């Protein structure tokens, strides 16, 4: 698309503006201030409180460049009430000359900054300043401070934004009565007010973003997001997909062969999925369920339906260890029913890989694997269902690739699974392009996991605990400290931890699994652990997701303070999968930062993944929280999904309404808010 209304500026500036997401002139309208500075008033120097931004007007008494303790420009200024020292550590010669000229001409400076108590009395470090004429009026409104980037000054931005405001179409798109009813001011008014708040507007409500004008902007932003996600959802629904209707006989056989009955939640969710797959358009469903809630069997039942209808199912997992484990489990479930299960990962030897590719293109009915499944060389004979486990570990692009593997013009049905539950508000906002099912019940008979926080000075006691767990026939994981900065160090730590535990637990069988092992070595270690041939498995976070060894009842996590909350929750979820009492020991090293202390407290006090996610959100804010969703959804700039939940709900309803009754308004609103970025959202 040709951008006809791009911002007029030299190419170098345009490039910098692009970094701020500013391409079209209209984008400037929605580039709203981060905060404001109050230059509408002058404060006498002697009345100015320390440590808060103030504006003073003063004449220059003295200018000098000093060399101690380091080179700096120092000026002494005064107004009628008192004196002030200005200090510049970084400065240009032109600044020195400018101040000297003001001193000689007797021209006053208007200074903006914080006053602090310096060695020689009150001083301002690096104030913003400007020589002014004696009778120059103060600005009538608060001065906006915009988000910016190196090489674009506030002044430059203001000079671009002001005319853009005048030229842009800020017309109201929503129904005025509806807006009034919901206490939303008109769009144009809100924008004008935020760029140039008139005198009398409460500074606090602007800074705190509680002013109705902010409310309108946040609402519009969430509305744009909801519209675009919802539109993508509806567009995908227009595509045809194979109707996977089946008698359900195969799924019934699988259920009958299981050693357990489905939970109510599993049965309900399976029915939702079955109904979706029988539709002539592609399912786009996210299955959320806490760690251990039993998502795999739900996926297997869905696969049965696809297979019975004469199609293939693909099952993609983010790590080799997990993919292999799924392969083994699914094969054990499905092969007795006469289903052919194939297996595809990047590490297969050439001949084996060729054989598997051949099967995928012909007789295989379920193909399990890693992202190797989405490579070009993989052709499916008749893909009807794509299952993506731990979907948050995959990028949007990878999920799209799998969708493309369906038959011509008929994308497969898609089932995504996630054990990183997110609170309802976030789910509503971020997954507006998906249908969401929730497994809100754990299989019965689970014994709660006890979590213990132990300082690592008591490591010896923990070792003794490992020994006694093994003595009663159980197994243990020992998770190595996370070292994010260096993979090499991480590996070394794993080797060291393994060596130390081998020495300390000489009579036990201690195994090791880490990311740098060859995949058959990894698989061998996991298989030995699953078979009970290893007592203690020393591991890096490669075991974080999905790994399921019910006899393991003890989890030790070293340097637990370094892990994130969802990681801790996932790791802890590796135990408590059998009928035994399970314990998770979080070893930590003092001193703990405040954030680490808060995380450990949350994980100690909570076992429900949804509650942990909620508190995590609270701790970190939504930007970071859903950061892994990467592209596809631009992170919201203004709305805060937790604080603005009422707006999310309102926007969602309004989006539904507009798409149905006023598609032209939806289009205009999206153009206003997303402009050229809308293309990105088609994914
Ligand atoms: P997750 O949701 O974390 O992927 P899994 O599918 O790995 O959970 O299931 C965890 C464990 O619970 C597995 O050993 C699985 O066989 C078992 N399981 C699943 N559903 C039930 C059930 N309804 N009753 C008893 N055990 C179940
Ligand atoms: Mg799982």
mmCIF file of C-alpha atoms in Angstrom, residues 65-430:
data_model
loop_
_atom_site.group_PDB
_atom_site.id
_atom_site.type_symbol
_atom_site.label_atom_id
_atom_site.label_comp_id
_atom_site.label_asym_id
_atom_site.label_seq_id
_atom_site.Cartn_x
_atom_site.Cartn_y
_atom_site.Cartn_z
ATOM 1 C CA UNK A 65 33.723 26.751 33.278
ATOM 2 C CA UNK A 66 35.170 24.880 36.228
ATOM 3 C CA UNK A 67 37.514 21.945 36.159
ATOM 4 C CA UNK A 68 37.058 20.439 39.561
ATOM 5 C CA UNK A 69 35.900 17.819 40.352
ATOM 6 C CA UNK A 70 35.392 17.523 36.586
ATOM 7 C CA UNK A 71 34.890 19.868 33.715
ATOM 8 C CA UNK A 72 31.561 21.610 34.035
ATOM 9 C CA UNK A 73 29.680 24.720 33.135
ATOM 10 C CA UNK A 74 28.423 26.619 36.169
ATOM 11 C CA UNK A 75 26.205 29.668 36.236
ATOM 12 C CA UNK A 76 24.872 31.683 39.116
ATOM 13 C CA UNK A 77 21.388 33.088 38.593
ATOM 14 C CA UNK A 78 18.966 35.059 40.739
ATOM 15 C CA UNK A 79 15.413 36.312 40.910
ATOM 16 C CA UNK A 80 13.944 38.743 43.392
ATOM 17 C CA UNK A 81 13.682 36.052 46.066
ATOM 18 C CA UNK A 82 17.039 34.346 45.945
ATOM 19 C CA UNK A 83 19.906 32.695 44.108
ATOM 20 C CA UNK A 84 20.465 29.430 42.357
ATOM 21 C CA UNK A 85 23.450 27.615 40.848
ATOM 22 C CA UNK A 86 23.048 25.915 37.446
ATOM 23 C CA UNK A 87 25.365 23.048 36.718
ATOM 24 C CA UNK A 88 26.001 21.342 33.358
ATOM 25 C CA UNK A 89 28.390 18.419 33.182
ATOM 26 C CA UNK A 90 27.785 17.824 29.505
ATOM 27 C CA UNK A 91 27.667 21.027 27.568
ATOM 28 C CA UNK A 92 28.641 22.705 24.341
ATOM 29 C CA UNK A 93 30.719 25.818 23.884
ATOM 30 C CA UNK A 94 27.651 27.410 22.350
ATOM 31 C CA UNK A 95 25.838 27.021 25.654
ATOM 32 C CA UNK A 96 28.599 28.845 27.489
ATOM 33 C CA UNK A 97 28.399 31.666 24.981
ATOM 34 C CA UNK A 98 24.613 31.777 25.163
ATOM 35 C CA UNK A 99 24.669 32.114 28.944
ATOM 36 C CA UNK A 100 27.399 34.734 28.788
ATOM 37 C CA UNK A 101 25.383 36.704 26.294
ATOM 38 C CA UNK A 102 22.325 36.599 28.542
ATOM 39 C CA UNK A 103 24.502 37.780 31.402
ATOM 40 C CA UNK A 104 25.870 40.688 29.341
ATOM 41 C CA UNK A 105 22.503 41.685 27.843
ATOM 42 C CA UNK A 106 20.647 41.292 31.106
ATOM 43 C CA UNK A 107 18.178 38.984 29.384
ATOM 44 C CA UNK A 108 16.363 36.681 31.765
ATOM 45 C CA UNK A 109 16.200 32.898 31.520
ATOM 46 C CA UNK A 110 13.187 30.755 32.004
ATOM 47 C CA UNK A 111 14.458 27.597 33.720
ATOM 48 C CA UNK A 112 12.731 24.304 34.212
ATOM 49 C CA UNK A 113 14.044 21.563 36.474
ATOM 50 C CA UNK A 114 14.318 20.253 39.990
ATOM 51 C CA UNK A 115 16.107 22.233 42.646
ATOM 52 C CA UNK A 116 18.255 20.344 45.103
ATOM 53 C CA UNK A 117 20.470 21.245 47.985
ATOM 54 C CA UNK A 118 23.975 21.489 46.548
ATOM 55 C CA UNK A 119 27.301 22.091 48.179
ATOM 56 C CA UNK A 120 26.988 25.841 47.666
ATOM 57 C CA UNK A 121 23.254 26.130 48.283
ATOM 58 C CA UNK A 122 20.319 25.543 45.951
ATOM 59 C CA UNK A 123 21.212 24.196 42.515
ATOM 60 C CA UNK A 124 19.685 22.799 39.345
ATOM 61 C CA UNK A 125 21.536 20.190 37.347
ATOM 62 C CA UNK A 126 20.988 20.265 33.588
ATOM 63 C CA UNK A 127 17.861 22.423 33.692
ATOM 64 C CA UNK A 128 15.971 23.072 30.522
ATOM 65 C CA UNK A 129 16.312 26.783 29.874
ATOM 66 C CA UNK A 130 15.573 29.465 27.349
ATOM 67 C CA UNK A 131 16.335 33.196 27.278
ATOM 68 C CA UNK A 132 13.039 35.092 27.189
ATOM 69 C CA UNK A 133 11.910 38.613 26.637
ATOM 70 C CA UNK A 134 10.801 40.444 29.772
ATOM 71 C CA UNK A 135 7.147 40.461 28.739
ATOM 72 C CA UNK A 136 6.906 37.027 27.094
ATOM 73 C CA UNK A 137 3.700 35.352 28.209
ATOM 74 C CA UNK A 138 3.639 31.985 29.936
ATOM 75 C CA UNK A 139 2.075 29.154 27.957
ATOM 76 C CA UNK A 140 -1.624 28.782 28.775
ATOM 77 C CA UNK A 141 -1.602 24.984 29.011
ATOM 78 C CA UNK A 142 0.552 22.204 30.413
ATOM 79 C CA UNK A 143 3.475 21.287 28.196
ATOM 80 C CA UNK A 144 3.248 17.747 26.824
ATOM 81 C CA UNK A 145 6.263 15.457 27.085
ATOM 82 C CA UNK A 146 6.102 12.799 24.399
ATOM 83 C CA UNK A 147 7.683 9.382 24.166
ATOM 84 C CA UNK A 148 10.634 9.869 21.878
ATOM 85 C CA UNK A 149 13.847 8.369 20.657
ATOM 86 C CA UNK A 150 17.423 9.554 20.226
ATOM 87 C CA UNK A 151 17.693 12.348 17.717
ATOM 88 C CA UNK A 152 14.110 13.576 17.940
ATOM 89 C CA UNK A 153 13.683 16.391 20.427
ATOM 90 C CA UNK A 154 10.506 17.231 22.282
ATOM 91 C CA UNK A 155 10.391 20.473 20.387
ATOM 92 C CA UNK A 156 10.687 18.733 17.053
ATOM 93 C CA UNK A 157 7.855 16.395 17.984
ATOM 94 C CA UNK A 158 5.646 19.224 19.149
ATOM 95 C CA UNK A 159 6.265 21.058 15.898
ATOM 96 C CA UNK A 160 5.124 18.003 13.944
ATOM 97 C CA UNK A 161 2.189 17.098 16.142
ATOM 98 C CA UNK A 162 0.495 20.468 16.423
ATOM 99 C CA UNK A 163 -0.142 20.940 12.691
ATOM 100 C CA UNK A 164 -1.041 17.278 12.315
ATOM 101 C CA UNK A 165 -3.785 17.798 14.875
ATOM 102 C CA UNK A 166 -5.151 20.646 12.850
ATOM 103 C CA UNK A 167 -5.111 18.738 9.587
ATOM 104 C CA UNK A 168 -6.381 15.358 10.725
ATOM 105 C CA UNK A 169 -9.945 14.199 10.571
ATOM 106 C CA UNK A 170 -10.873 13.793 14.202
ATOM 107 C CA UNK A 171 -14.538 13.290 13.491
ATOM 108 C CA UNK A 172 -16.605 11.165 15.812
ATOM 109 C CA UNK A 173 -17.122 7.625 14.573
ATOM 110 C CA UNK A 174 -19.202 6.247 17.388
ATOM 111 C CA UNK A 175 -22.759 7.056 18.235
ATOM 112 C CA UNK A 176 -22.756 10.242 20.319
ATOM 113 C CA UNK A 177 -25.578 9.129 22.583
ATOM 114 C CA UNK A 178 -23.953 5.817 23.223
ATOM 115 C CA UNK A 179 -20.717 7.618 24.115
ATOM 116 C CA UNK A 180 -22.481 9.922 26.517
ATOM 117 C CA UNK A 181 -24.218 7.022 28.147
ATOM 118 C CA UNK A 182 -20.862 5.407 28.803
ATOM 119 C CA UNK A 183 -19.157 8.584 29.960
ATOM 120 C CA UNK A 184 -16.868 8.705 26.944
ATOM 121 C CA UNK A 185 -16.112 12.205 25.620
ATOM 122 C CA UNK A 186 -15.909 12.777 21.877
ATOM 123 C CA UNK A 187 -12.760 11.488 20.212
ATOM 124 C CA UNK A 188 -11.663 14.856 18.847
ATOM 125 C CA UNK A 189 -12.150 16.575 22.189
ATOM 126 C CA UNK A 190 -10.188 13.880 23.970
ATOM 127 C CA UNK A 191 -7.263 14.124 21.578
ATOM 128 C CA UNK A 192 -7.098 17.903 21.742
ATOM 129 C CA UNK A 193 -7.319 17.890 25.491
ATOM 130 C CA UNK A 194 -4.516 15.393 25.930
ATOM 131 C CA UNK A 195 -2.107 17.162 23.585
ATOM 132 C CA UNK A 196 -2.820 20.592 25.007
ATOM 133 C CA UNK A 197 -4.715 20.478 28.277
ATOM 134 C CA UNK A 198 -6.449 23.793 28.868
ATOM 135 C CA UNK A 199 -5.853 25.606 32.148
ATOM 136 C CA UNK A 200 -7.728 24.147 35.045
ATOM 137 C CA UNK A 201 -7.585 20.505 33.981
ATOM 138 C CA UNK A 202 -6.423 18.448 36.928
ATOM 139 C CA UNK A 203 -2.807 17.566 36.351
ATOM 140 C CA UNK A 204 -3.203 14.543 38.539
ATOM 141 C CA UNK A 205 -5.971 13.043 36.396
ATOM 142 C CA UNK A 206 -3.809 13.548 33.319
ATOM 143 C CA UNK A 207 -0.678 12.070 34.810
ATOM 144 C CA UNK A 208 -2.618 9.217 36.379
ATOM 145 C CA UNK A 209 -4.488 8.700 33.121
ATOM 146 C CA UNK A 210 -7.822 8.718 34.886
ATOM 147 C CA UNK A 211 -9.196 11.752 33.069
ATOM 148 C CA UNK A 212 -12.253 10.974 30.889
ATOM 149 C CA UNK A 213 -10.195 11.935 27.843
ATOM 150 C CA UNK A 214 -7.776 9.132 28.652
ATOM 151 C CA UNK A 215 -10.707 6.808 29.203
ATOM 152 C CA UNK A 216 -11.904 7.528 25.694
ATOM 153 C CA UNK A 217 -8.478 6.951 24.199
ATOM 154 C CA UNK A 218 -8.002 3.685 26.038
ATOM 155 C CA UNK A 219 -11.449 2.547 25.011
ATOM 156 C CA UNK A 220 -10.746 3.333 21.378
ATOM 157 C CA UNK A 221 -7.474 1.491 21.528
ATOM 158 C CA UNK A 222 -8.981 -1.653 22.979
ATOM 159 C CA UNK A 223 -11.845 -1.360 20.503
ATOM 160 C CA UNK A 224 -9.366 -1.321 17.618
ATOM 161 C CA UNK A 225 -7.661 -4.366 19.002
ATOM 162 C CA UNK A 226 -10.930 -6.207 19.482
ATOM 163 C CA UNK A 227 -12.135 -5.264 16.017
ATOM 164 C CA UNK A 228 -9.018 -6.442 14.299
ATOM 165 C CA UNK A 229 -8.810 -9.732 16.168
ATOM 166 C CA UNK A 230 -12.485 -10.381 15.721
ATOM 167 C CA UNK A 231 -12.289 -9.563 12.049
ATOM 168 C CA UNK A 232 -9.397 -11.971 11.579
ATOM 169 C CA UNK A 233 -11.439 -14.590 13.375
ATOM 170 C CA UNK A 234 -14.434 -14.064 11.145
ATOM 171 C CA UNK A 235 -12.279 -14.026 8.020
ATOM 172 C CA UNK A 236 -10.795 -17.376 8.920
ATOM 173 C CA UNK A 237 -14.285 -18.680 9.451
ATOM 174 C CA UNK A 238 -15.054 -17.866 5.843
ATOM 175 C CA UNK A 239 -12.526 -20.470 4.760
ATOM 176 C CA UNK A 240 -13.731 -23.963 4.164
ATOM 177 C CA UNK A 241 -12.395 -26.804 6.229
ATOM 178 C CA UNK A 242 -13.111 -30.498 6.012
ATOM 179 C CA UNK A 243 -16.092 -31.480 8.095
ATOM 180 C CA UNK A 244 -14.650 -34.043 10.463
ATOM 181 C CA UNK A 245 -17.793 -35.743 11.478
ATOM 182 C CA UNK A 246 -17.515 -39.223 12.838
ATOM 183 C CA UNK A 247 -19.658 -41.645 14.752
ATOM 184 C CA UNK A 248 -17.318 -41.222 17.698
ATOM 185 C CA UNK A 249 -16.653 -44.938 17.780
ATOM 186 C CA UNK A 250 -12.857 -44.590 17.757
ATOM 187 C CA UNK A 251 -12.913 -42.055 20.565
ATOM 188 C CA UNK A 252 -15.225 -44.330 22.537
ATOM 189 C CA UNK A 253 -12.796 -47.204 22.126
ATOM 190 C CA UNK A 254 -9.958 -45.050 23.384
ATOM 191 C CA UNK A 255 -11.931 -43.922 26.403
ATOM 192 C CA UNK A 256 -12.865 -47.479 27.205
ATOM 193 C CA UNK A 257 -9.223 -48.524 27.128
ATOM 194 C CA UNK A 258 -8.033 -45.804 29.474
ATOM 195 C CA UNK A 259 -7.234 -46.701 33.070
ATOM 196 C CA UNK A 260 -9.193 -43.643 34.193
ATOM 197 C CA UNK A 261 -12.481 -41.913 33.506
ATOM 198 C CA UNK A 262 -12.489 -38.412 32.027
ATOM 199 C CA UNK A 263 -13.087 -35.581 34.402
ATOM 200 C CA UNK A 264 -16.237 -33.571 33.891
ATOM 201 C CA UNK A 265 -14.160 -30.748 32.465
ATOM 202 C CA UNK A 266 -12.406 -33.052 30.010
ATOM 203 C CA UNK A 267 -15.734 -34.444 28.814
ATOM 204 C CA UNK A 268 -17.228 -30.988 28.393
ATOM 205 C CA UNK A 269 -14.227 -29.614 26.528
ATOM 206 C CA UNK A 270 -14.026 -32.694 24.309
ATOM 207 C CA UNK A 271 -17.617 -32.138 23.314
ATOM 208 C CA UNK A 272 -16.905 -28.498 22.440
ATOM 209 C CA UNK A 273 -14.004 -29.563 20.266
ATOM 210 C CA UNK A 274 -15.943 -32.371 18.613
ATOM 211 C CA UNK A 275 -18.710 -29.958 17.669
ATOM 212 C CA UNK A 276 -16.212 -27.478 16.223
ATOM 213 C CA UNK A 277 -14.536 -30.077 14.069
ATOM 214 C CA UNK A 278 -17.817 -31.156 12.557
ATOM 215 C CA UNK A 279 -18.309 -27.653 11.124
ATOM 216 C CA UNK A 280 -17.354 -26.859 7.537
ATOM 217 C CA UNK A 281 -15.036 -24.041 8.623
ATOM 218 C CA UNK A 282 -11.787 -24.369 10.564
ATOM 219 C CA UNK A 283 -11.840 -24.659 14.315
ATOM 220 C CA UNK A 284 -9.581 -22.110 16.017
ATOM 221 C CA UNK A 285 -9.753 -23.148 19.594
ATOM 222 C CA UNK A 286 -7.441 -22.595 22.507
ATOM 223 C CA UNK A 287 -7.583 -25.146 25.281
ATOM 224 C CA UNK A 288 -6.357 -23.665 28.520
ATOM 225 C CA UNK A 289 -5.755 -25.951 31.431
ATOM 226 C CA UNK A 290 -3.457 -25.853 34.358
ATOM 227 C CA UNK A 291 -0.414 -28.063 34.528
ATOM 228 C CA UNK A 292 -1.579 -31.656 35.009
ATOM 229 C CA UNK A 293 -5.211 -31.020 34.107
ATOM 230 C CA UNK A 294 -5.031 -33.692 31.407
ATOM 231 C CA UNK A 295 -4.904 -31.883 28.095
ATOM 232 C CA UNK A 296 -3.120 -34.675 26.224
ATOM 233 C CA UNK A 297 -6.036 -37.089 26.349
ATOM 234 C CA UNK A 298 -8.387 -34.366 25.158
ATOM 235 C CA UNK A 299 -6.108 -33.860 22.168
ATOM 236 C CA UNK A 300 -5.939 -37.599 21.537
ATOM 237 C CA UNK A 301 -9.730 -37.832 21.490
ATOM 238 C CA UNK A 302 -9.867 -34.999 18.980
ATOM 239 C CA UNK A 303 -7.289 -36.830 16.862
ATOM 240 C CA UNK A 304 -9.505 -39.930 16.946
ATOM 241 C CA UNK A 305 -12.355 -37.967 15.455
ATOM 242 C CA UNK A 306 -10.177 -36.646 12.622
ATOM 243 C CA UNK A 307 -8.787 -40.085 11.945
ATOM 244 C CA UNK A 308 -12.168 -41.774 11.977
ATOM 245 C CA UNK A 309 -13.344 -39.182 9.457
ATOM 246 C CA UNK A 310 -10.506 -40.287 7.181
ATOM 247 C CA UNK A 311 -8.069 -37.468 7.857
ATOM 248 C CA UNK A 312 -4.689 -37.109 9.498
ATOM 249 C CA UNK A 313 -3.888 -35.289 12.711
ATOM 250 C CA UNK A 314 -0.582 -33.591 13.484
ATOM 251 C CA UNK A 315 0.577 -32.984 17.032
ATOM 252 C CA UNK A 316 3.355 -30.432 17.466
ATOM 253 C CA UNK A 317 5.267 -29.873 20.718
ATOM 254 C CA UNK A 318 7.982 -27.305 21.447
ATOM 255 C CA UNK A 319 10.795 -29.585 22.665
ATOM 256 C CA UNK A 320 12.171 -32.951 21.606
ATOM 257 C CA UNK A 321 11.751 -34.359 25.077
ATOM 258 C CA UNK A 322 8.109 -33.445 25.162
ATOM 259 C CA UNK A 323 7.444 -34.503 21.579
ATOM 260 C CA UNK A 324 8.999 -37.873 22.214
ATOM 261 C CA UNK A 325 7.049 -38.361 25.385
ATOM 262 C CA UNK A 326 3.827 -37.521 23.581
ATOM 263 C CA UNK A 327 4.777 -39.882 20.803
ATOM 264 C CA UNK A 328 5.302 -42.758 23.216
ATOM 265 C CA UNK A 329 2.109 -42.044 25.126
ATOM 266 C CA UNK A 330 -0.066 -41.539 22.064
ATOM 267 C CA UNK A 331 1.324 -44.620 20.420
ATOM 268 C CA UNK A 332 0.540 -46.659 23.508
ATOM 269 C CA UNK A 333 -3.017 -45.330 23.453
ATOM 270 C CA UNK A 334 -3.707 -45.444 19.741
ATOM 271 C CA UNK A 335 -1.756 -48.279 18.167
ATOM 272 C CA UNK A 336 -3.911 -50.888 19.950
ATOM 273 C CA UNK A 337 -6.836 -49.300 18.113
ATOM 274 C CA UNK A 338 -5.102 -49.930 14.809
ATOM 275 C CA UNK A 339 -3.962 -46.348 14.284
ATOM 276 C CA UNK A 340 -0.636 -45.688 12.632
ATOM 277 C CA UNK A 341 1.440 -43.138 14.546
ATOM 278 C CA UNK A 342 4.517 -41.519 13.027
ATOM 279 C CA UNK A 343 7.204 -39.398 14.576
ATOM 280 C CA UNK A 344 9.175 -36.535 13.155
ATOM 281 C CA UNK A 345 11.899 -34.417 14.707
ATOM 282 C CA UNK A 346 14.889 -32.569 13.403
ATOM 283 C CA UNK A 347 17.320 -35.018 14.926
ATOM 284 C CA UNK A 348 16.135 -38.149 13.141
ATOM 285 C CA UNK A 349 18.810 -39.876 11.096
ATOM 286 C CA UNK A 350 18.451 -39.423 7.367
ATOM 287 C CA UNK A 351 17.012 -42.826 6.531
ATOM 288 C CA UNK A 352 14.562 -42.753 9.420
ATOM 289 C CA UNK A 353 13.496 -39.279 8.460
ATOM 290 C CA UNK A 354 12.900 -40.284 4.874
ATOM 291 C CA UNK A 355 10.752 -43.151 6.052
ATOM 292 C CA UNK A 356 8.740 -40.866 8.313
ATOM 293 C CA UNK A 357 8.257 -38.267 5.593
ATOM 294 C CA UNK A 358 6.979 -41.003 3.364
ATOM 295 C CA UNK A 359 4.528 -42.110 6.016
ATOM 296 C CA UNK A 360 3.313 -38.569 6.624
ATOM 297 C CA UNK A 361 2.634 -38.275 2.922
ATOM 298 C CA UNK A 362 0.786 -41.563 2.822
ATOM 299 C CA UNK A 363 -0.460 -43.911 5.482
ATOM 300 C CA UNK A 364 0.321 -42.272 8.841
ATOM 301 C CA UNK A 365 -2.800 -41.175 10.692
ATOM 302 C CA UNK A 366 -1.218 -39.275 13.561
ATOM 303 C CA UNK A 367 2.114 -37.527 13.148
ATOM 304 C CA UNK A 368 3.795 -36.317 16.314
ATOM 305 C CA UNK A 369 6.809 -34.058 16.307
ATOM 306 C CA UNK A 370 8.565 -30.832 17.000
ATOM 307 C CA UNK A 371 8.618 -27.804 14.711
ATOM 308 C CA UNK A 372 10.206 -30.206 12.219
ATOM 309 C CA UNK A 373 6.578 -30.784 11.249
ATOM 310 C CA UNK A 374 6.321 -27.405 9.597
ATOM 311 C CA UNK A 375 9.379 -27.686 7.398
ATOM 312 C CA UNK A 376 8.999 -27.453 3.658
ATOM 313 C CA UNK A 377 9.984 -31.043 3.083
ATOM 314 C CA UNK A 378 6.969 -32.244 5.042
ATOM 315 C CA UNK A 379 3.893 -33.073 3.029
ATOM 316 C CA UNK A 380 0.804 -34.417 4.651
ATOM 317 C CA UNK A 381 -1.465 -36.704 2.724
ATOM 318 C CA UNK A 382 -4.674 -35.321 4.214
ATOM 319 C CA UNK A 383 -4.204 -33.125 7.222
ATOM 320 C CA UNK A 384 -7.483 -32.413 8.956
ATOM 321 C CA UNK A 385 -6.438 -31.420 12.459
ATOM 322 C CA UNK A 386 -3.386 -29.567 13.744
ATOM 323 C CA UNK A 387 -2.744 -29.763 17.473
ATOM 324 C CA UNK A 388 -0.218 -27.405 19.007
ATOM 325 C CA UNK A 389 0.878 -28.171 22.522
ATOM 326 C CA UNK A 390 2.265 -25.420 24.747
ATOM 327 C CA UNK A 391 1.248 -22.960 22.065
ATOM 328 C CA UNK A 392 2.774 -19.982 23.843
ATOM 329 C CA UNK A 393 6.174 -21.462 23.042
ATOM 330 C CA UNK A 394 5.565 -21.049 19.337
ATOM 331 C CA UNK A 395 5.507 -17.850 17.366
ATOM 332 C CA UNK A 396 2.560 -16.762 15.291
ATOM 333 C CA UNK A 397 4.488 -17.574 12.125
ATOM 334 C CA UNK A 398 5.058 -21.166 13.170
ATOM 335 C CA UNK A 399 1.410 -21.690 13.957
ATOM 336 C CA UNK A 400 0.534 -20.279 10.571
ATOM 337 C CA UNK A 401 2.946 -22.645 8.850
ATOM 338 C CA UNK A 402 1.164 -25.627 10.305
ATOM 339 C CA UNK A 403 -2.149 -24.234 9.132
ATOM 340 C CA UNK A 404 -0.757 -24.049 5.617
ATOM 341 C CA UNK A 405 -0.067 -27.772 5.641
ATOM 342 C CA UNK A 406 -3.710 -28.586 5.123
ATOM 343 C CA UNK A 407 -5.303 -29.517 1.852
ATOM 344 C CA UNK A 408 -5.548 -26.942 -0.856
ATOM 345 C CA UNK A 409 -7.992 -24.188 0.114
ATOM 346 C CA UNK A 410 -8.979 -26.040 3.242
ATOM 347 C CA UNK A 411 -6.890 -25.243 6.297
ATOM 348 C CA UNK A 412 -6.960 -27.886 9.000
ATOM 349 C CA UNK A 413 -8.881 -27.456 12.189
ATOM 350 C CA UNK A 414 -6.599 -26.073 14.838
ATOM 351 C CA UNK A 415 -6.434 -26.953 18.499
ATOM 352 C CA UNK A 416 -3.947 -24.996 20.581
ATOM 353 C CA UNK A 417 -3.136 -25.937 24.116
ATOM 354 C CA UNK A 418 -1.585 -23.899 26.847
ATOM 355 C CA UNK A 419 -0.707 -24.525 30.447
ATOM 356 C CA UNK A 420 0.080 -20.903 31.007
ATOM 357 C CA UNK A 421 -3.369 -19.913 31.991
ATOM 358 C CA UNK A 422 -4.076 -16.271 31.749
ATOM 359 C CA UNK A 423 -6.725 -14.400 33.637
ATOM 360 C CA UNK A 424 -10.095 -13.977 32.045
ATOM 361 C CA UNK A 425 -9.589 -10.316 31.221
ATOM 362 C CA UNK A 426 -6.395 -11.004 29.380
ATOM 363 C CA UNK A 427 -7.847 -14.015 27.632
ATOM 364 C CA UNK A 428 -10.800 -11.949 26.464
ATOM 365 C CA UNK A 429 -8.580 -9.275 25.124
ATOM 366 C CA UNK A 430 -5.713 -11.274 23.724
#
